[in-house]
Short mmCIF file of C-alpha atoms in Angstrom, two decimals:
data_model
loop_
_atom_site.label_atom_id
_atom_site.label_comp_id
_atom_site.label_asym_id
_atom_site.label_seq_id
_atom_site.Cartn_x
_atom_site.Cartn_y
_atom_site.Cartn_z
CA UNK A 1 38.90 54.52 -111.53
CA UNK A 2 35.27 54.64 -110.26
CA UNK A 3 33.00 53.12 -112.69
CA UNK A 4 30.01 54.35 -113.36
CA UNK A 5 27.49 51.61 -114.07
CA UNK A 6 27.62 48.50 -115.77
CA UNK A 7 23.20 48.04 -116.64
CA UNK A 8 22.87 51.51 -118.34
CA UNK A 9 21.43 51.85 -122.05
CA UNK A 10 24.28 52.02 -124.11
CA UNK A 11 24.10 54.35 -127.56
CA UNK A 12 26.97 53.26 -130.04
CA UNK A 13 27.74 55.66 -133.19
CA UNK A 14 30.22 56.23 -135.84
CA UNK A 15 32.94 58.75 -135.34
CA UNK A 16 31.68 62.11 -137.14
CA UNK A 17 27.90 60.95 -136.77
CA UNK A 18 25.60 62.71 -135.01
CA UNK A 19 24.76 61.33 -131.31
CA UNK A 20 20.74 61.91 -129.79
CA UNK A 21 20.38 60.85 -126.19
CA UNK A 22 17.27 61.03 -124.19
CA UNK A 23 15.90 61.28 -121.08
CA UNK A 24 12.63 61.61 -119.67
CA UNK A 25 11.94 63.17 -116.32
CA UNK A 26 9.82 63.02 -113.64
CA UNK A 27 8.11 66.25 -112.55
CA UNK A 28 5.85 68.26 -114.28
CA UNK A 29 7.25 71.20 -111.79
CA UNK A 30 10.65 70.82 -112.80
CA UNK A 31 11.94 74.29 -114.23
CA UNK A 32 15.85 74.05 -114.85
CA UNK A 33 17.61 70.90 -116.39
CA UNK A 34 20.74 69.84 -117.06
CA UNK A 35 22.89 67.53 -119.04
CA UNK A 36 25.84 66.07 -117.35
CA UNK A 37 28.89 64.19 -118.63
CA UNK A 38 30.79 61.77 -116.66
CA UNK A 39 33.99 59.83 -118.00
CA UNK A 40 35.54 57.00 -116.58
CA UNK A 41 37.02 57.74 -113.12
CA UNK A 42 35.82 61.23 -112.46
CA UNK A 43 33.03 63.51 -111.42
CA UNK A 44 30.13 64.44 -113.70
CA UNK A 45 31.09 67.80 -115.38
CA UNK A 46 27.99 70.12 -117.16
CA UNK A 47 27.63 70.61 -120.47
CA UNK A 48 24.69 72.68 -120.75
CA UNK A 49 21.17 73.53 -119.03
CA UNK A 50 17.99 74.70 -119.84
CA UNK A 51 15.40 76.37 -118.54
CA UNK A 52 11.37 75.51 -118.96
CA UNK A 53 10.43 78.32 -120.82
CA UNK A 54 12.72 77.31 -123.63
CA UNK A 55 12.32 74.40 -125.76
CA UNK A 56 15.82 74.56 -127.18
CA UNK A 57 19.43 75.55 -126.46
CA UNK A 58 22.60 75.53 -128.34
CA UNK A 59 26.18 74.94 -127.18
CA UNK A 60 29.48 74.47 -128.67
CA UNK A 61 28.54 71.59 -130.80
CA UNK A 62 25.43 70.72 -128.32
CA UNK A 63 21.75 71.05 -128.93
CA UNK A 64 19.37 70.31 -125.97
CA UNK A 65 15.87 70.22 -127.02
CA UNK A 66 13.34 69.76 -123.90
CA UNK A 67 9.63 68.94 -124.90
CA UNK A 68 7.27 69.52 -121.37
CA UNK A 69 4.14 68.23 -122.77
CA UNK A 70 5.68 64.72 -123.06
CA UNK A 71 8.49 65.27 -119.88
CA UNK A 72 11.34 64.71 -122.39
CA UNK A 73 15.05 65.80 -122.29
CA UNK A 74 17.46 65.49 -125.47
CA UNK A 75 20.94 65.97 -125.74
CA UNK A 76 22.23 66.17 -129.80
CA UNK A 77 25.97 65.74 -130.02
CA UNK A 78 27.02 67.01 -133.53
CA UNK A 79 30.15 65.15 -135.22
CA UNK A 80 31.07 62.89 -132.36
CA UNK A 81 34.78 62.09 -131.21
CA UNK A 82 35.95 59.69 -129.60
CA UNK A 83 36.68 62.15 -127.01
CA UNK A 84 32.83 62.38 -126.03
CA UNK A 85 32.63 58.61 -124.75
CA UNK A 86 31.35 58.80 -121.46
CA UNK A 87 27.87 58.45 -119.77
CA UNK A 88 25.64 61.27 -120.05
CA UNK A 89 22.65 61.82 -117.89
CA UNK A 90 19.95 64.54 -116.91
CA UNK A 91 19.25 66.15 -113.85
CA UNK A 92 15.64 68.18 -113.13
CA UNK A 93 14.78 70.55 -110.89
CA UNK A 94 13.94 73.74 -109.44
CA UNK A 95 15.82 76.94 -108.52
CA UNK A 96 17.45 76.55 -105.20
CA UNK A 97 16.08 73.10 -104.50
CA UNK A 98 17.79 69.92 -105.08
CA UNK A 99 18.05 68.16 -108.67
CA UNK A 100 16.79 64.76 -109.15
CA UNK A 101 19.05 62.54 -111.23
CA UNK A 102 18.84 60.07 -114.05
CA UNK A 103 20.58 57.02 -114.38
CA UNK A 104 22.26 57.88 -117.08
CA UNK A 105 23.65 56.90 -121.17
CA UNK A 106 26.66 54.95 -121.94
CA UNK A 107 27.79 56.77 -125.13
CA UNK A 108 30.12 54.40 -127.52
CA UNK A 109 32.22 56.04 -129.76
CA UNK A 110 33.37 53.57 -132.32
CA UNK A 111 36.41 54.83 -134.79
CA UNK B 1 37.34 69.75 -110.67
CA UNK B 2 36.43 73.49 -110.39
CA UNK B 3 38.80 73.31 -107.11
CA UNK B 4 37.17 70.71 -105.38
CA UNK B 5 38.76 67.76 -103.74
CA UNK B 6 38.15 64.72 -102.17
CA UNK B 7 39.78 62.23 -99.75
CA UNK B 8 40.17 59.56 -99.60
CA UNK B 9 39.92 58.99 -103.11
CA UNK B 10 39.94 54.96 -102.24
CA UNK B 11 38.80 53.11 -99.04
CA UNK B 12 38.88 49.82 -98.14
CA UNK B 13 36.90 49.22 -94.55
CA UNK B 14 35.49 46.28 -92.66
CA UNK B 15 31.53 46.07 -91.57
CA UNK B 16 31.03 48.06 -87.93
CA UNK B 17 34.05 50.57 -88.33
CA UNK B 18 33.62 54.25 -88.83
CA UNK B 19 34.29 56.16 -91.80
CA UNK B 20 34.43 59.68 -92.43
CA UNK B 21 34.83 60.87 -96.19
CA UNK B 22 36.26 65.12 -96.21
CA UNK B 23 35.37 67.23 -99.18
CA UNK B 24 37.36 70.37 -99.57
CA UNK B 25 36.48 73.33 -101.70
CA UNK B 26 38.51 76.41 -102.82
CA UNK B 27 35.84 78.64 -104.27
CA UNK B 28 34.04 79.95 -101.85
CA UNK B 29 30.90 78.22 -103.13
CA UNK B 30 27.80 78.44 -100.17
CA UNK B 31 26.00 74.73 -100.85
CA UNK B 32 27.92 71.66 -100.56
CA UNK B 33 26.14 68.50 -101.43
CA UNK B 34 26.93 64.91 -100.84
CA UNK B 35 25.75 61.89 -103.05
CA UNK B 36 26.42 58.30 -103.67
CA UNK B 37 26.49 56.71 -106.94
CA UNK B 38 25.48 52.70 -107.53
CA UNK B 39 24.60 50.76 -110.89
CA UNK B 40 21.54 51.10 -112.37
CA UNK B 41 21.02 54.37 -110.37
CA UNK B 42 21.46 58.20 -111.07
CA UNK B 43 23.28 60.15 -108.17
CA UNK B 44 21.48 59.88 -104.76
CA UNK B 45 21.50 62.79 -102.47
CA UNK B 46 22.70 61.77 -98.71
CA UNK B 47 22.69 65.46 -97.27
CA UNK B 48 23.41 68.80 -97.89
CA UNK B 49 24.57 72.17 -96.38
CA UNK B 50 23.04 75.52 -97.32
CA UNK B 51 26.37 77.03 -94.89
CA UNK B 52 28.34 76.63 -91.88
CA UNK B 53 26.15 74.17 -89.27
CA UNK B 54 23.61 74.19 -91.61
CA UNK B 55 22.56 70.84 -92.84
CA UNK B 56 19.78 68.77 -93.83
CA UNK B 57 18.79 65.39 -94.55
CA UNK B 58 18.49 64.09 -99.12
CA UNK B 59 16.76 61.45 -100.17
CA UNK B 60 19.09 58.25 -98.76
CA UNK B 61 20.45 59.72 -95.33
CA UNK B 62 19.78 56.43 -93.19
CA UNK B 63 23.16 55.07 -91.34
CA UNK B 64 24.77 58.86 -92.78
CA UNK B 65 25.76 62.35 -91.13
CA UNK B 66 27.74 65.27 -91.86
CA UNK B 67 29.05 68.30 -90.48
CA UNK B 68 30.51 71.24 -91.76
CA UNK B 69 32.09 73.67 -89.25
CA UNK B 70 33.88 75.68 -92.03
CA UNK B 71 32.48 76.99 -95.17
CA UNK B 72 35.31 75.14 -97.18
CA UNK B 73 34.99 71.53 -95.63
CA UNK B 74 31.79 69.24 -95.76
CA UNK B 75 32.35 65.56 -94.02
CA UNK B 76 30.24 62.70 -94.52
CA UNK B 77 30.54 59.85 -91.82
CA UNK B 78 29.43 56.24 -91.85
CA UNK B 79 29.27 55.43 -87.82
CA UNK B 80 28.91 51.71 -88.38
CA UNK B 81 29.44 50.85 -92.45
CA UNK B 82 27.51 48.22 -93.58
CA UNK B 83 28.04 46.56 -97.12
CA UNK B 84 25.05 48.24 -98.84
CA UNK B 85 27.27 51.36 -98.47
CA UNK B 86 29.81 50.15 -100.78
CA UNK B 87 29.47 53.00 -103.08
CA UNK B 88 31.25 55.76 -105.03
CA UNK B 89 30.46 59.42 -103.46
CA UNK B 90 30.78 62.42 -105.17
CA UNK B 91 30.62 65.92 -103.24
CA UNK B 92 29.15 68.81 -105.38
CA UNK B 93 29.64 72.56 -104.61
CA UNK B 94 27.05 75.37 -105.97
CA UNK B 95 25.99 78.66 -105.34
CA UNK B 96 24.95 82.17 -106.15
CA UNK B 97 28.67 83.01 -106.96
CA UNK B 98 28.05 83.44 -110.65
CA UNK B 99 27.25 80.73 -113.13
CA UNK B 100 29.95 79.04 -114.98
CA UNK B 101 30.41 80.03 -118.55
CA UNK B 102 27.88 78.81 -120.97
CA UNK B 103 25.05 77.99 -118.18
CA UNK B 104 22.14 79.77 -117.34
CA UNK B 105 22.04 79.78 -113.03
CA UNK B 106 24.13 79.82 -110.25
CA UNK B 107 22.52 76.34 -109.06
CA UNK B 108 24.46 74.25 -111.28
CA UNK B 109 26.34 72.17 -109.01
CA UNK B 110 30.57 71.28 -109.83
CA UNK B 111 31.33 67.78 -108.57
CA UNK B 112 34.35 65.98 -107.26
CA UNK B 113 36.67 63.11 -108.11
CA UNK B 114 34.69 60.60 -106.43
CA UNK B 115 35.86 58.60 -103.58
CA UNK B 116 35.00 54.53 -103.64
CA UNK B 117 34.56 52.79 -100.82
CA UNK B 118 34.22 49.24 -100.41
CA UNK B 119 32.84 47.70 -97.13
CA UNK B 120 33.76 44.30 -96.55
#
């Protein structure tokens, strides 16, 4: 399959810990982010956005907390599987402009 | 893939030859985006269509074009591929056709498959 990257940050945790990855972003301007997840061979696949006038968002088992003073994205992955190895990464933006991406997290699940 | 394919999903293709990569949508989605994806660096945006014949130029468009002539298919073409275009692209779809559950805008974009291509 396609492979993502071989240089990116890798985060390695224990099954059933929680998982914190981070990104930081660019522009001060940026009003909508997202957190993608990509797994080996496929396309990137959302997991959940925020907008700038919220500082935190909760998903099925995902928090994203977003901190604008500091430019600073987090995605918290409660109980990890092994089923969320993959590389995550943000995107930033602005409402019907294009979204600036990051590189991107390897995340390691190890049983 | 939120009913979005691409094709080839694999290409193999020698320096000079031309190369045209077809994403196909099903949902009726108005923007179409295409990107390539290299270690060490997020997605790049090569172009993008905001509808039928209308495109424009991302942020690595240089030795790319595209046309889309229906509102379902969005081609990106390599006239002469060069090595540095060894890549894996990934067409995205979005639009204001309703947000997907759980997000909060229309703009989030659903990718494809991927296709790689390797330039020899």
């Amino acid at each position: 399959g396609e492979s993502v990257g071989l240089h990116l940050p890798t985060l390695s945790v224990q099954e059933g810990d929680n998982s914190i990855i981070n990104c930081a972003y660019s522009n001060s301007a940026s009003d909508y982010f997202i957190w993608y997840k990509q797994e080996s061979g496929k396309g990137p696949q959302f997991i959940i956005d925020i907008r700038s006038n919220m500082d935190k968002r909760q998903g099925q088992r995902v928090t994203v907390l977003l901190n604008k003073t500091v430019k600073h994205l987090s995605l918290q992955i409660a109980a990890t599987q092994p089923g969320d190895s993959a590389v995550y990464f943000c995107a930033e933006g602005n409402y019907g402009q294009n979204f600036v991406f990051g590189p991107g997290t390897r995340l390691s699940v190890l049983p | 893939d939120a009913g979005i394919t691409q094709s080839p999903r694999h290409k193999v293709t020698e320096t000079g030859t031309p190369v045209t990569l077809r994403c196909h949508q099903t949902e009726n989605h108005r923007y179409m985006y295409w990107y390539r994806q290299d270690p060490g660096h997020g997605l790049r945006l090569i172009h993008y269509s905001y509808g039928v014949k209308d495109t424009d130029k991302g942020e690595v468009s240089d030795g790319y074009s595209v046309s889309r002539s229906k509102t379902e298919d969005f081609l990106l073409t390599l006239e002469s591929a060069t090595s540095s275009q060894t890549s894996v692209y990934f067409c995205a779809i979005s639009g204001p056709t309703g947000p997907i559950a759980g997000a909060l805008s229309s703009y989030e974009q659903y990718f494809g498959p991927g296709t790689r291509l390797t330039v020899t």
